[in-house]
Amino acid sequence: MNLLDKISVLEANSVTIREFEKATGMTRDEYLKEMRRFVEEQWTKEPAADLKK
Amino acid sequence: MRKKRLKPMRRPQDVPLDEIVEAMETSGKWVTRKLKGNPTTGPFSEAALTEKAAVFFPKQAYMKWATGEWKWKEGLSLTTQFIRIIRSDMSHRLRDWLHNEEPDAMGTLSDDATALEAAQALAEELEMEEEVKDLGYQLALKWLEEQPELVIYVKLVKELGDYRAISKRLRITIVEVRALEAETLKAIAAARKNQEQKKDL
């Protein structure tokens, strides 16, 4: 990891849970659930797209 | 000459879901830091994106990675890749938005003018980061050798994991650490520009 990438992670890790929840408008648990739902939704779309080929 | 075969990147479905979600969360936090919360106007508002920025951009990053639109960079973690994707995305959107924005004809300081100034500052910050993103530690240290306090800062970034640890080591506040960080990135970007100008001569 080079300098800027390390700094970027430092910046991200400096965000408190409270700040993050305020920025996202959801609790951390809700956020993680939403991201999980989104990714799983993409995974179910892909096989369907493959069938159409 | 034979082309070196790179290891194929992991398919999105082969990466554990927990790892993907962790990368999305960390990159979402990076967005929060960059935008200083959730902007209510401008190109990164919920009105513009249809979702809050810290929710929208990690999803975009996932899609660009999963569809192969983003060219995978060997040796970087998924989190780092997502942050890089988002930085590039934000930089392009901001530039397009600024290009389309009309300046205030009266020249008075309105809310829009303040938002415009903030957007221009962020655009410059993101562009500067884009320019130095592939710079290694050794070259950064070489370019900063005339500024020992920045050299110390870079070495501590490499060694330690968070602002609090750096602040403790240097016996300065976290605000002062962030100021050092801003100064370091500016100095590196300036040194890089200087180097390129010398090459052109």
GROMACS .gro file of C-alpha atoms in nm:
model
  254
    1MET     CA    1   0.000   0.000   0.000
    2ASN     CA    2   0.151   0.334  -0.095
    3LEU     CA    3   0.132   0.665   0.090
    4LEU     CA    4  -0.195   0.804  -0.041
    5ASP     CA    5  -0.376   0.472  -0.008
    6LYS     CA    6  -0.262   0.450   0.355
    7ILE     CA    7  -0.369   0.809   0.421
    8SER     CA    8  -0.709   0.737   0.263
    9VAL     CA    9  -0.764   0.444   0.498
   10LEU     CA   10  -0.654   0.660   0.793
   11GLU     CA   11  -0.911   0.919   0.687
   12ALA     CA   12  -1.183   0.659   0.660
   13ASN     CA   13  -1.101   0.505   0.998
   14SER     CA   14  -1.114   0.846   1.164
   15VAL     CA   15  -1.489   0.870   1.097
   16THR     CA   16  -1.686   0.787   1.411
   17ILE     CA   17  -1.991   0.561   1.407
   18ARG     CA   18  -2.204   0.861   1.500
   19GLU     CA   19  -2.072   1.070   1.209
   20PHE     CA   20  -2.126   0.782   0.971
   21GLU     CA   21  -2.479   0.714   1.090
   22LYS     CA   22  -2.563   1.083   1.055
   23ALA     CA   23  -2.417   1.092   0.703
   24THR     CA   24  -2.592   0.776   0.585
   25GLY     CA   25  -2.920   0.832   0.767
   26MET     CA   26  -2.912   0.474   0.898
   27THR     CA   27  -2.757   0.278   1.180
   28ARG     CA   28  -2.438   0.090   1.106
   29ASP     CA   29  -2.627  -0.240   1.115
   30GLU     CA   30  -2.884  -0.108   0.867
   31TYR     CA   31  -2.603   0.014   0.640
   32LEU     CA   32  -2.424  -0.320   0.641
   33LYS     CA   33  -2.754  -0.500   0.579
   34GLU     CA   34  -2.827  -0.268   0.284
   35MET     CA   35  -2.484  -0.325   0.128
   36ARG     CA   36  -2.518  -0.699   0.175
   37ARG     CA   37  -2.865  -0.692   0.015
   38PHE     CA   38  -2.735  -0.488  -0.280
   39VAL     CA   39  -2.444  -0.723  -0.353
   40GLU     CA   40  -2.657  -1.037  -0.321
   41GLU     CA   41  -2.911  -0.880  -0.555
   42GLN     CA   42  -2.636  -0.830  -0.817
   43TRP     CA   43  -2.528  -1.191  -0.777
   44THR     CA   44  -2.881  -1.318  -0.842
   45LYS     CA   45  -2.912  -1.091  -1.149
   46GLU     CA   46  -2.596  -1.230  -1.309
   47PRO     CA   47  -2.706  -1.592  -1.358
   48ALA     CA   48  -3.036  -1.463  -1.501
   49ALA     CA   49  -2.844  -1.247  -1.747
   50ASP     CA   50  -2.628  -1.544  -1.844
   51LEU     CA   51  -2.941  -1.752  -1.921
   52LYS     CA   52  -3.057  -1.490  -2.170
   53LYS     CA   53  -2.730  -1.515  -2.371
   54MET     CA   54   0.912  -1.027  -2.610
   55ARG     CA   55   0.671  -1.246  -2.410
   56LYS     CA   56   0.404  -1.063  -2.214
   57LYS     CA   57   0.417  -1.136  -1.844
   58ARG     CA   58   0.101  -1.320  -1.735
   59LEU     CA   59  -0.058  -1.147  -1.439
   60LYS     CA   60  -0.249  -1.349  -1.185
   61PRO     CA   61  -0.619  -1.326  -1.272
   62MET     CA   62  -0.816  -1.112  -1.031
   63ARG     CA   63  -1.065  -1.287  -0.808
   64ARG     CA   64  -1.415  -1.292  -0.950
   65PRO     CA   65  -1.657  -1.092  -0.739
   66GLN     CA   66  -1.847  -1.410  -0.652
   67ASP     CA   67  -1.523  -1.568  -0.527
   68VAL     CA   68  -1.462  -1.288  -0.277
   69PRO     CA   69  -1.634  -1.348   0.058
   70LEU     CA   70  -1.937  -1.125   0.102
   71ASP     CA   71  -1.805  -1.001   0.438
   72GLU     CA   72  -1.488  -0.873   0.269
   73ILE     CA   73  -1.690  -0.691   0.003
   74VAL     CA   74  -1.922  -0.532   0.260
   75GLU     CA   75  -1.624  -0.426   0.472
   76ALA     CA   76  -1.466  -0.257   0.169
   77MET     CA   77  -1.797  -0.082   0.096
   78GLU     CA   78  -1.826   0.041   0.454
   79THR     CA   79  -1.468   0.175   0.472
   80SER     CA   80  -1.500   0.346   0.135
   81GLY     CA   81  -1.835   0.490   0.248
   82LYS     CA   82  -1.659   0.635   0.553
   83TRP     CA   83  -1.394   0.784   0.322
   84VAL     CA   84  -1.674   0.956   0.128
   85THR     CA   85  -1.815   1.088   0.456
   86ARG     CA   86  -1.477   1.235   0.550
   87LYS     CA   87  -1.418   1.389   0.207
   88LEU     CA   88  -1.763   1.548   0.192
   89LYS     CA   89  -1.755   1.643   0.561
   90GLY     CA   90  -2.084   1.461   0.619
   91ASN     CA   91  -2.376   1.453   0.381
   92PRO     CA   92  -2.403   1.754   0.148
   93THR     CA   93  -2.751   1.901   0.098
   94THR     CA   94  -2.671   2.078  -0.231
   95GLY     CA   95  -2.445   2.026  -0.529
   96PRO     CA   96  -2.346   1.715  -0.727
   97PHE     CA   97  -2.315   1.490  -0.421
   98SER     CA   98  -2.645   1.570  -0.256
   99GLU     CA   99  -2.912   1.305  -0.219
  100ALA     CA  100  -3.122   1.495  -0.472
  101ALA     CA  101  -2.847   1.464  -0.732
  102LEU     CA  102  -2.748   1.104  -0.660
  103THR     CA  103  -3.090   0.962  -0.551
  104GLU     CA  104  -2.919   0.822  -0.242
  105LYS     CA  105  -2.692   0.963   0.027
  106ALA     CA  106  -2.336   0.986  -0.107
  107ALA     CA  107  -2.187   0.741   0.146
  108VAL     CA  108  -2.446   0.483   0.032
  109PHE     CA  109  -2.436   0.565  -0.341
  110PHE     CA  110  -2.064   0.567  -0.410
  111PRO     CA  111  -1.970   0.231  -0.253
  112LYS     CA  112  -2.246   0.070  -0.459
  113GLN     CA  113  -2.107   0.236  -0.773
  114ALA     CA  114  -1.760   0.115  -0.680
  115TYR     CA  115  -1.887  -0.241  -0.639
  116MET     CA  116  -2.059  -0.231  -0.979
  117LYS     CA  117  -1.750  -0.097  -1.158
  118TRP     CA  118  -1.537  -0.366  -1.003
  119ALA     CA  119  -1.790  -0.648  -1.052
  120THR     CA  120  -1.859  -0.564  -1.418
  121GLY     CA  121  -1.489  -0.529  -1.501
  122GLU     CA  122  -1.530  -0.161  -1.589
  123TRP     CA  123  -1.254  -0.086  -1.339
  124LYS     CA  124  -0.914  -0.222  -1.428
  125TRP     CA  125  -0.795  -0.419  -1.128
  126LYS     CA  126  -0.464  -0.297  -0.978
  127GLU     CA  127  -0.248  -0.585  -0.860
  128GLY     CA  128  -0.128  -0.575  -0.501
  129LEU     CA  129  -0.397  -0.341  -0.368
  130SER     CA  130  -0.671  -0.445  -0.126
  131LEU     CA  131  -1.038  -0.434  -0.224
  132THR     CA  132  -1.092  -0.139   0.012
  133THR     CA  133  -0.813   0.058  -0.154
  134GLN     CA  134  -0.947  -0.025  -0.499
  135PHE     CA  135  -1.297   0.094  -0.399
  136ILE     CA  136  -1.161   0.422  -0.262
  137ARG     CA  137  -0.963   0.477  -0.583
  138ILE     CA  138  -1.272   0.406  -0.795
  139ILE     CA  139  -1.479   0.649  -0.587
  140ARG     CA  140  -1.213   0.921  -0.595
  141SER     CA  141  -1.200   0.901  -0.973
  142ASP     CA  142  -1.580   0.895  -1.000
  143MET     CA  143  -1.623   1.195  -0.767
  144SER     CA  144  -1.351   1.389  -0.945
  145HIS     CA  145  -1.514   1.340  -1.286
  146ARG     CA  146  -1.865   1.424  -1.161
  147LEU     CA  147  -1.737   1.733  -0.986
  148ARG     CA  148  -1.552   1.855  -1.292
  149ASP     CA  149  -1.862   1.805  -1.509
  150TRP     CA  150  -2.079   1.987  -1.256
  151LEU     CA  151  -1.837   2.279  -1.227
  152HIS     CA  152  -1.816   2.301  -1.605
  153ASN     CA  153  -2.194   2.336  -1.626
  154GLU     CA  154  -2.233   2.579  -1.335
  155GLU     CA  155  -2.291   2.943  -1.427
  156PRO     CA  156  -2.101   3.193  -1.206
  157ASP     CA  157  -2.314   3.432  -1.003
  158ALA     CA  158  -2.364   3.732  -1.235
  159MET     CA  159  -2.396   3.976  -0.944
  160GLY     CA  160  -2.073   3.854  -0.786
  161THR     CA  161  -2.240   3.857  -0.445
  162LEU     CA  162  -2.170   3.595  -0.183
  163SER     CA  163  -2.481   3.375  -0.198
  164ASP     CA  164  -2.529   3.018  -0.076
  165ASP     CA  165  -2.463   2.900  -0.432
  166ALA     CA  166  -2.135   3.091  -0.449
  167THR     CA  167  -2.022   2.935  -0.119
  168ALA     CA  168  -2.119   2.589  -0.246
  169LEU     CA  169  -1.931   2.661  -0.570
  170GLU     CA  170  -1.616   2.760  -0.380
  171ALA     CA  171  -1.635   2.447  -0.168
  172ALA     CA  172  -1.686   2.234  -0.480
  173GLN     CA  173  -1.383   2.392  -0.650
  174ALA     CA  174  -1.169   2.330  -0.342
  175LEU     CA  175  -1.278   1.965  -0.331
  176ALA     CA  176  -1.215   1.926  -0.706
  177GLU     CA  177  -0.859   2.053  -0.661
  178GLU     CA  178  -0.804   1.827  -0.362
  179LEU     CA  179  -0.927   1.519  -0.551
  180GLU     CA  180  -0.723   1.604  -0.860
  181MET     CA  181  -0.412   1.646  -0.650
  182GLU     CA  182  -0.474   1.306  -0.491
  183GLU     CA  183  -0.523   1.153  -0.837
  184GLU     CA  184  -0.182   1.287  -0.938
  185VAL     CA  185   0.004   1.136  -0.643
  186LYS     CA  186  -0.193   0.815  -0.596
  187ASP     CA  187   0.076   0.584  -0.735
  188LEU     CA  188   0.365   0.751  -0.561
  189GLY     CA  189   0.572   0.519  -0.345
  190TYR     CA  190   0.705   0.604   0.002
  191GLN     CA  191   1.069   0.623  -0.110
  192LEU     CA  192   1.006   0.886  -0.374
  193ALA     CA  193   0.777   1.081  -0.141
  194LEU     CA  194   1.050   1.085   0.125
  195LYS     CA  195   1.307   1.195  -0.132
  196TRP     CA  196   1.090   1.486  -0.243
  197LEU     CA  197   1.021   1.592   0.113
  198GLU     CA  198   1.379   1.569   0.239
  199GLU     CA  199   1.404   1.948   0.278
  200GLN     CA  200   1.107   1.942   0.518
  201PRO     CA  201   1.198   1.711   0.807
  202GLU     CA  202   0.864   1.744   0.990
  203LEU     CA  203   0.686   1.611   0.680
  204VAL     CA  204   0.939   1.329   0.646
  205ILE     CA  205   0.861   1.229   1.005
  206TYR     CA  206   0.490   1.243   0.930
  207VAL     CA  207   0.525   1.014   0.625
  208LYS     CA  208   0.732   0.764   0.823
  209LEU     CA  209   0.468   0.758   1.098
  210VAL     CA  210   0.187   0.706   0.844
  211LYS     CA  211   0.374   0.401   0.720
  212GLU     CA  212   0.442   0.269   1.068
  213LEU     CA  213   0.120   0.347   1.257
  214GLY     CA  214  -0.243   0.268   1.194
  215ASP     CA  215  -0.439   0.576   1.293
  216TYR     CA  216  -0.440   0.949   1.358
  217ARG     CA  217  -0.465   0.901   1.732
  218ALA     CA  218  -0.140   0.701   1.741
  219ILE     CA  219   0.036   0.959   1.522
  220SER     CA  220  -0.097   1.242   1.738
  221LYS     CA  221   0.030   1.068   2.052
  222ARG     CA  222   0.372   1.006   1.905
  223LEU     CA  223   0.415   1.362   1.784
  224ARG     CA  224   0.242   1.510   2.089
  225ILE     CA  225   0.014   1.722   1.876
  226THR     CA  226  -0.363   1.728   1.832
  227ILE     CA  227  -0.540   1.525   1.566
  228VAL     CA  228  -0.636   1.853   1.396
  229GLU     CA  229  -0.265   1.934   1.373
  230VAL     CA  230  -0.195   1.584   1.234
  231ARG     CA  231  -0.454   1.642   0.960
  232ALA     CA  232  -0.291   1.979   0.884
  233LEU     CA  233   0.045   1.803   0.846
  234GLU     CA  234  -0.120   1.554   0.615
  235ALA     CA  235  -0.264   1.830   0.394
  236GLU     CA  236   0.077   2.001   0.386
  237THR     CA  237   0.247   1.674   0.293
  238LEU     CA  238   0.016   1.603   0.001
  239LYS     CA  239   0.050   1.960  -0.127
  240ALA     CA  240   0.430   1.945  -0.103
  241ILE     CA  241   0.442   1.611  -0.287
  242ALA     CA  242   0.208   1.732  -0.562
  243ALA     CA  243   0.419   2.049  -0.604
  244ALA     CA  244   0.744   1.848  -0.616
  245ARG     CA  245   0.593   1.613  -0.874
  246LYS     CA  246   0.481   1.904  -1.093
  247ASN     CA  247   0.825   2.057  -1.064
  248GLN     CA  248   0.984   1.729  -1.170
  249GLU     CA  249   0.759   1.706  -1.476
  250GLN     CA  250   0.836   2.063  -1.577
  251LYS     CA  251   1.209   1.988  -1.559
  252LYS     CA  252   1.156   1.686  -1.787
  253ASP     CA  253   0.979   1.904  -2.045
  254LEU     CA  254   1.267   2.149  -2.065
   0.00000   0.00000   0.00000
